[in-house]
mmCIF file of C-alpha atoms and ligand atoms in Angstrom:
data_model
loop_
_atom_site.group_PDB
_atom_site.id
_atom_site.type_symbol
_atom_site.label_atom_id
_atom_site.label_comp_id
_atom_site.label_asym_id
_atom_site.label_seq_id
_atom_site.Cartn_x
_atom_site.Cartn_y
_atom_site.Cartn_z
ATOM 1 C CA MET A 1 58.543 -49.819 61.243
ATOM 2 C CA ALA A 2 56.939 -52.484 59.030
ATOM 3 C CA LYS A 3 57.783 -56.013 59.955
ATOM 4 C CA ARG A 4 59.616 -57.061 56.916
ATOM 5 C CA PRO A 5 60.823 -60.634 56.053
ATOM 6 C CA LYS A 6 64.050 -61.894 55.566
ATOM 7 C CA LEU A 7 64.808 -62.850 52.026
ATOM 8 C CA ILE A 8 67.910 -65.196 51.510
ATOM 9 C CA ALA A 9 68.439 -65.381 48.044
ATOM 10 C CA GLY A 10 71.340 -67.310 45.457
ATOM 11 C CA ASN A 11 72.131 -66.243 42.048
ATOM 12 C CA TRP A 12 74.006 -69.065 40.688
ATOM 13 C CA LYS A 13 75.119 -66.811 37.565
ATOM 14 C CA MET A 14 75.977 -69.113 34.598
ATOM 15 C CA ASN A 15 76.942 -72.309 36.962
ATOM 16 C CA GLY A 16 75.329 -75.160 37.102
ATOM 17 C CA THR A 17 74.777 -77.774 35.226
ATOM 18 C CA ARG A 18 71.718 -80.702 35.770
ATOM 19 C CA ALA A 19 74.424 -83.209 37.777
ATOM 20 C CA GLU A 20 75.521 -80.267 39.596
ATOM 21 C CA ALA A 21 71.753 -79.152 40.760
ATOM 22 C CA LYS A 22 71.317 -82.716 41.518
ATOM 23 C CA THR A 23 74.391 -82.527 43.878
ATOM 24 C CA PHE A 24 73.309 -79.351 45.401
ATOM 25 C CA LEU A 25 69.625 -80.542 46.000
ATOM 26 C CA ASP A 26 70.931 -83.799 47.388
ATOM 27 C CA ALA A 27 72.975 -81.897 49.962
ATOM 28 C CA LEU A 28 70.538 -79.673 50.947
ATOM 29 C CA SER A 29 67.873 -81.921 51.439
ATOM 30 C CA LYS A 30 70.391 -83.355 54.021
ATOM 31 C CA LEU A 31 70.135 -79.964 55.527
ATOM 32 C CA LYS A 32 66.524 -79.709 55.516
ATOM 33 C CA PRO A 33 65.784 -76.285 55.415
ATOM 34 C CA GLU A 34 62.699 -75.551 57.519
ATOM 35 C CA MET A 35 60.192 -72.972 57.097
ATOM 36 C CA ARG A 36 60.587 -70.336 59.442
ATOM 37 C CA PRO A 37 58.442 -67.395 59.851
ATOM 38 C CA GLY A 38 60.124 -64.195 58.837
ATOM 39 C CA ARG A 39 62.312 -66.101 56.382
ATOM 40 C CA GLN A 40 62.237 -66.733 52.767
ATOM 41 C CA LEU A 41 64.823 -68.719 50.744
ATOM 42 C CA LEU A 42 65.416 -68.356 46.781
ATOM 43 C CA ILE A 43 67.665 -70.101 44.494
ATOM 44 C CA CYS A 44 68.296 -68.363 40.911
ATOM 45 C CA PRO A 45 69.860 -70.925 38.752
ATOM 46 C CA PRO A 46 70.659 -70.447 35.376
ATOM 47 C CA ALA A 47 67.200 -70.449 33.379
ATOM 48 C CA THR A 48 67.936 -74.385 31.860
ATOM 49 C CA LEU A 49 67.747 -75.351 35.484
ATOM 50 C CA ILE A 50 64.602 -73.589 36.637
ATOM 51 C CA ALA A 51 61.871 -76.471 35.731
ATOM 52 C CA GLU A 52 64.298 -79.082 37.057
ATOM 53 C CA MET A 53 64.713 -77.472 40.155
ATOM 54 C CA ALA A 54 61.273 -76.010 40.811
ATOM 55 C CA GLY A 55 59.871 -78.854 42.225
ATOM 56 C CA PRO A 56 62.291 -80.083 44.130
ATOM 57 C CA LEU A 57 63.501 -76.838 45.902
ATOM 58 C CA ALA A 58 59.593 -76.484 46.671
ATOM 59 C CA GLY A 59 59.915 -79.463 48.955
ATOM 60 C CA LEU A 60 62.870 -78.228 50.704
ATOM 61 C CA ASN A 61 61.166 -74.708 51.475
ATOM 62 C CA VAL A 62 63.076 -72.886 48.835
ATOM 63 C CA GLN A 63 61.576 -70.961 45.804
ATOM 64 C CA VAL A 64 63.254 -70.502 42.466
ATOM 65 C CA GLY A 65 63.969 -67.554 40.469
ATOM 66 C CA GLY A 66 65.296 -66.539 36.905
ATOM 67 C CA GLN A 67 68.138 -64.080 36.418
ATOM 68 C CA ASN A 68 67.160 -61.947 33.937
ATOM 69 C CA CYS A 69 63.837 -61.719 31.777
ATOM 70 C CA HIS A 70 63.145 -60.057 27.696
ATOM 71 C CA PRO A 71 60.670 -57.289 28.433
ATOM 72 C CA GLY A 72 58.269 -58.428 25.679
ATOM 73 C CA VAL A 73 55.851 -61.185 25.574
ATOM 74 C CA ASN A 74 57.017 -63.185 22.646
ATOM 75 C CA GLY A 75 58.511 -62.903 19.040
ATOM 76 C CA ALA A 76 61.472 -62.919 17.037
ATOM 77 C CA PHE A 77 63.935 -62.064 20.074
ATOM 78 C CA THR A 78 66.494 -65.243 19.268
ATOM 79 C CA GLY A 79 67.808 -65.977 22.371
ATOM 80 C CA ASP A 80 65.502 -64.305 25.164
ATOM 81 C CA ILE A 81 63.196 -65.799 27.004
ATOM 82 C CA SER A 82 60.352 -63.752 28.786
ATOM 83 C CA ALA A 83 58.798 -63.360 31.693
ATOM 84 C CA GLY A 84 55.878 -65.066 31.399
ATOM 85 C CA MET A 85 58.252 -68.255 30.056
ATOM 86 C CA ILE A 86 59.869 -67.930 33.622
ATOM 87 C CA ARG A 87 56.988 -67.768 35.489
ATOM 88 C CA ASP A 88 55.677 -70.882 33.368
ATOM 89 C CA ALA A 89 59.389 -72.617 34.007
ATOM 90 C CA GLY A 90 58.198 -72.097 38.108
ATOM 91 C CA ALA A 91 59.637 -69.780 39.009
ATOM 92 C CA ASP A 92 58.358 -66.516 41.324
ATOM 93 C CA TYR A 93 61.287 -64.274 41.482
ATOM 94 C CA VAL A 94 63.426 -62.866 38.487
ATOM 95 C CA ILE A 95 66.756 -60.574 38.868
ATOM 96 C CA VAL A 96 66.869 -57.968 36.313
ATOM 97 C CA GLY A 97 69.179 -55.060 36.208
ATOM 98 C CA HIS A 98 72.409 -57.120 37.795
ATOM 99 C CA SER A 99 75.309 -55.016 37.294
ATOM 100 C CA GLU A 100 76.642 -57.874 35.127
ATOM 101 C CA ARG A 101 74.413 -57.356 32.508
ATOM 102 C CA ARG A 102 74.278 -53.741 33.153
ATOM 103 C CA ALA A 103 78.424 -53.740 32.202
ATOM 104 C CA MET A 104 78.249 -56.719 29.615
ATOM 105 C CA HIS A 105 74.849 -56.399 28.058
ATOM 106 C CA GLY A 106 74.142 -52.466 28.176
ATOM 107 C CA GLU A 107 71.019 -52.710 30.009
ATOM 108 C CA THR A 108 69.975 -49.094 30.990
ATOM 109 C CA ASP A 109 67.553 -48.142 34.016
ATOM 110 C CA GLN A 110 64.721 -47.559 31.152
ATOM 111 C CA LEU A 111 65.183 -51.578 30.364
ATOM 112 C CA VAL A 112 65.668 -52.529 33.579
ATOM 113 C CA HIS A 113 62.183 -50.639 34.254
ATOM 114 C CA VAL A 114 60.746 -52.070 31.580
ATOM 115 C CA LYS A 115 61.738 -55.695 32.369
ATOM 116 C CA ALA A 116 60.452 -55.030 36.024
ATOM 117 C CA LEU A 117 56.825 -54.559 34.485
ATOM 118 C CA ALA A 118 57.155 -57.272 32.498
ATOM 119 C CA ALA A 119 58.009 -59.466 35.648
ATOM 120 C CA ARG A 120 54.859 -57.719 37.518
ATOM 121 C CA ARG A 121 52.591 -58.864 34.625
ATOM 122 C CA HIS A 122 53.366 -62.399 34.938
ATOM 123 C CA ASP A 123 53.031 -62.579 38.963
ATOM 124 C CA LEU A 124 56.904 -62.820 39.353
ATOM 125 C CA ILE A 125 58.761 -60.472 41.750
ATOM 126 C CA PRO A 126 61.675 -58.664 40.081
ATOM 127 C CA ILE A 127 64.660 -58.187 42.135
ATOM 128 C CA ILE A 128 65.858 -54.885 40.547
ATOM 129 C CA CYS A 129 69.761 -54.598 40.913
ATOM 130 C CA VAL A 130 71.424 -51.510 41.926
ATOM 131 C CA GLY A 131 75.058 -50.258 42.999
ATOM 132 C CA GLU A 132 77.804 -47.906 42.006
ATOM 133 C CA THR A 133 81.152 -49.100 40.672
ATOM 134 C CA LEU A 134 84.703 -48.344 42.546
ATOM 135 C CA ALA A 135 85.492 -45.218 40.265
ATOM 136 C CA GLU A 136 81.820 -43.546 41.442
ATOM 137 C CA ARG A 137 82.664 -44.553 44.952
ATOM 138 C CA GLU A 138 85.785 -43.040 44.950
ATOM 139 C CA ASP A 139 84.746 -39.770 43.258
ATOM 140 C CA GLY A 140 82.293 -39.170 46.186
ATOM 141 C CA HIS A 141 79.029 -40.324 43.709
ATOM 142 C CA ALA A 142 77.954 -43.694 44.936
ATOM 143 C CA GLN A 143 74.911 -42.090 46.277
ATOM 144 C CA SER A 144 73.774 -40.144 43.678
ATOM 145 C CA VAL A 145 74.436 -42.971 41.210
ATOM 146 C CA VAL A 146 72.287 -44.916 43.541
ATOM 147 C CA ARG A 147 69.515 -42.556 43.912
ATOM 148 C CA LYS A 148 69.503 -42.174 40.266
ATOM 149 C CA GLN A 149 69.516 -46.039 39.605
ATOM 150 C CA VAL A 150 66.304 -46.596 42.021
ATOM 151 C CA ARG A 151 64.514 -43.559 40.652
ATOM 152 C CA ASP A 152 65.168 -44.735 36.863
ATOM 153 C CA SER A 153 64.785 -48.361 37.563
ATOM 154 C CA VAL A 154 61.954 -49.229 39.847
ATOM 155 C CA PRO A 155 58.580 -48.828 38.623
ATOM 156 C CA ASP A 156 56.250 -46.854 40.639
ATOM 157 C CA GLY A 157 53.337 -49.133 42.366
ATOM 158 C CA ILE A 158 54.598 -52.039 43.079
ATOM 159 C CA GLU A 159 53.186 -53.215 46.272
ATOM 160 C CA GLY A 160 54.300 -54.770 49.634
ATOM 161 C CA ILE A 161 57.143 -57.562 49.641
ATOM 162 C CA ALA A 162 56.691 -57.339 46.017
ATOM 163 C CA LEU A 163 58.991 -54.337 45.757
ATOM 164 C CA VAL A 164 62.554 -55.759 46.359
ATOM 165 C CA VAL A 165 65.760 -53.918 45.340
ATOM 166 C CA ALA A 166 68.968 -55.475 45.654
ATOM 167 C CA TYR A 167 72.117 -52.910 46.692
ATOM 168 C CA GLU A 168 74.860 -54.305 44.760
ATOM 169 C CA PRO A 169 78.115 -52.131 44.917
ATOM 170 C CA VAL A 170 80.174 -53.550 41.701
ATOM 171 C CA TRP A 171 83.296 -53.470 43.612
ATOM 172 C CA ALA A 172 82.090 -55.870 46.331
ATOM 173 C CA ILE A 173 80.808 -58.493 43.913
ATOM 174 C CA GLY A 174 82.497 -61.638 43.359
ATOM 175 C CA THR A 175 85.756 -59.813 45.177
ATOM 176 C CA GLY A 176 85.889 -61.236 48.778
ATOM 177 C CA ARG A 177 85.761 -57.780 49.772
ATOM 178 C CA ALA A 178 82.076 -56.857 51.280
ATOM 179 C CA ALA A 179 81.140 -52.985 51.741
ATOM 180 C CA THR A 180 81.357 -51.826 55.301
ATOM 181 C CA LEU A 181 78.352 -52.703 57.698
ATOM 182 C CA GLU A 182 78.519 -48.283 58.057
ATOM 183 C CA ASP A 183 78.254 -48.155 54.123
ATOM 184 C CA ILE A 184 75.340 -50.288 54.113
ATOM 185 C CA ALA A 185 73.575 -49.146 56.574
ATOM 186 C CA THR A 186 73.745 -45.626 54.974
ATOM 187 C CA MET A 187 73.136 -46.734 51.323
ATOM 188 C CA HIS A 188 70.290 -48.739 52.844
ATOM 189 C CA HIS A 189 68.807 -46.201 54.069
ATOM 190 C CA VAL A 190 69.535 -43.819 50.990
ATOM 191 C CA ILE A 191 67.775 -46.725 48.956
ATOM 192 C CA ARG A 192 64.303 -46.857 51.344
ATOM 193 C CA GLU A 193 63.999 -42.919 50.721
ATOM 194 C CA ALA A 194 64.877 -43.004 47.224
ATOM 195 C CA LEU A 195 61.730 -45.249 47.187
ATOM 196 C CA SER A 196 59.413 -43.200 48.807
ATOM 197 C CA GLY A 197 56.620 -42.414 46.716
ATOM 198 C CA LYS A 198 56.978 -45.393 44.298
ATOM 199 C CA SER A 199 54.535 -47.154 46.396
ATOM 200 C CA ASP A 200 51.591 -46.821 48.746
ATOM 201 C CA ASP A 201 53.507 -49.231 51.472
ATOM 202 C CA VAL A 202 57.037 -48.280 50.181
ATOM 203 C CA GLU A 203 57.874 -49.357 54.127
ATOM 204 C CA CYS A 204 57.129 -53.067 53.079
ATOM 205 C CA GLY A 205 59.382 -53.229 50.306
ATOM 206 C CA LEU A 206 62.691 -55.383 50.809
ATOM 207 C CA ILE A 207 66.049 -53.925 50.477
ATOM 208 C CA LEU A 208 68.977 -56.855 50.141
ATOM 209 C CA TYR A 209 72.431 -56.557 50.254
ATOM 210 C CA GLY A 210 74.913 -58.190 47.657
ATOM 211 C CA GLY A 211 78.776 -58.369 47.551
ATOM 212 C CA SER A 212 80.773 -60.962 48.917
ATOM 213 C CA VAL A 213 78.155 -62.219 51.540
ATOM 214 C CA LYS A 214 79.893 -65.487 53.061
ATOM 215 C CA PRO A 215 78.704 -67.682 55.928
ATOM 216 C CA ASP A 216 81.683 -65.817 58.140
ATOM 217 C CA ASN A 217 79.936 -62.025 57.760
ATOM 218 C CA ALA A 218 76.401 -62.775 56.813
ATOM 219 C CA ALA A 219 75.439 -62.443 60.670
ATOM 220 C CA GLY A 220 77.027 -59.049 60.745
ATOM 221 C CA ILE A 221 75.378 -57.935 57.233
ATOM 222 C CA LEU A 222 71.999 -59.304 57.912
ATOM 223 C CA ALA A 223 71.539 -57.378 61.388
ATOM 224 C CA VAL A 224 72.157 -54.143 59.914
ATOM 225 C CA GLU A 225 69.266 -51.868 60.055
ATOM 226 C CA GLY A 226 67.388 -51.967 56.578
ATOM 227 C CA VAL A 227 68.786 -54.770 55.881
ATOM 228 C CA ASP A 228 65.884 -57.231 54.650
ATOM 229 C CA GLY A 229 68.146 -59.640 53.144
ATOM 230 C CA ALA A 230 70.992 -61.215 51.084
ATOM 231 C CA LEU A 231 71.705 -61.735 47.044
ATOM 232 C CA ILE A 232 74.842 -64.221 47.415
ATOM 233 C CA GLY A 233 76.730 -65.207 44.061
ATOM 234 C CA GLY A 234 79.261 -67.590 44.904
ATOM 235 C CA ALA A 235 78.400 -68.976 48.058
ATOM 236 C CA SER A 236 75.041 -69.963 47.041
ATOM 237 C CA LEU A 237 76.632 -72.596 44.934
ATOM 238 C CA ALA A 238 77.596 -74.886 48.238
ATOM 239 C CA ALA A 239 74.387 -75.755 49.911
ATOM 240 C CA ALA A 240 76.266 -75.747 53.263
ATOM 241 C CA ASP A 241 77.233 -72.029 52.727
ATOM 242 C CA PHE A 242 74.076 -70.943 51.734
ATOM 243 C CA MET A 243 72.369 -72.608 54.385
ATOM 244 C CA ALA A 244 74.711 -70.923 56.727
ATOM 245 C CA ILE A 245 74.075 -67.983 55.487
ATOM 246 C CA ALA A 246 70.379 -68.689 55.681
ATOM 247 C CA ASP A 247 70.409 -69.693 59.339
ATOM 248 C CA ALA A 248 72.304 -66.289 59.991
ATOM 249 C CA VAL A 249 68.883 -64.330 59.676
HETATM 250 C C1 LIG B 1 76.254 -61.325 42.899
HETATM 251 O O1 LIG B 1 76.510 -61.638 41.781
HETATM 252 O O2 LIG B 1 74.976 -60.689 42.980
HETATM 253 C C2 LIG B 1 76.957 -61.493 44.013
HETATM 254 C C3 LIG B 1 76.886 -60.973 45.068
HETATM 255 O O3 LIG B 1 78.168 -62.319 44.369
HETATM 256 P P1 LIG B 1 78.891 -62.685 45.060
HETATM 257 O O4 LIG B 1 77.963 -62.879 46.172
HETATM 258 O O5 LIG B 1 80.165 -63.717 44.529
HETATM 259 O O6 LIG B 1 79.866 -61.307 45.560
#
């Protein structure tokens, strides 16, 4: 099997002022995140903080990403930010299709697909989120829902480690109730299969787990076969928790 790095990615969502970013950076610099082969660290703050955090984070061996992008290049899209702008602000990654955007902004697989393409055109790595709701899981449709999301949201031809999918069961996000290790393993296998045919080296692509990853469950989750890292919401806001998860790799 291809050797894939583990990506530990923080999603700050709509949290973080400049003062809070400084507090985080000060705390992170005391923890001195080290560059380790096979491990990549990433923080996705609100767009207002990308440019400000990119330099200091780079000095701490951490990359920076956006949380969303518009699929277009520029134009009359008040309030939106293009992939090129996110790249220009210093980001290397961008999250697309997070379940909060799918649920609250009506984002479809087709829109997520074109956002991911826009990200690639601007040399950003899209982290393409998929995941079933509780009702879909309880109805026994979790796998078919996620298979369809992967089929329709993930563009063909994204090569190597630029192909990143995050499996985030909606019911596990922000609830303190992570999926079981068995369910994570099963769904990661389903996703890897669903990706086949989408790129020549699909085995190099990363599949992250997200949903209530915390310092105390990270080691178990990251050890599950097929889990190539984690997308972390709440626990990424505190430098100590973020690094405790990263050090569980
Ligand atoms: C997320 O929002 O992507 C997430 C996984 O959140 P949390 O870790 O807080 O569940």
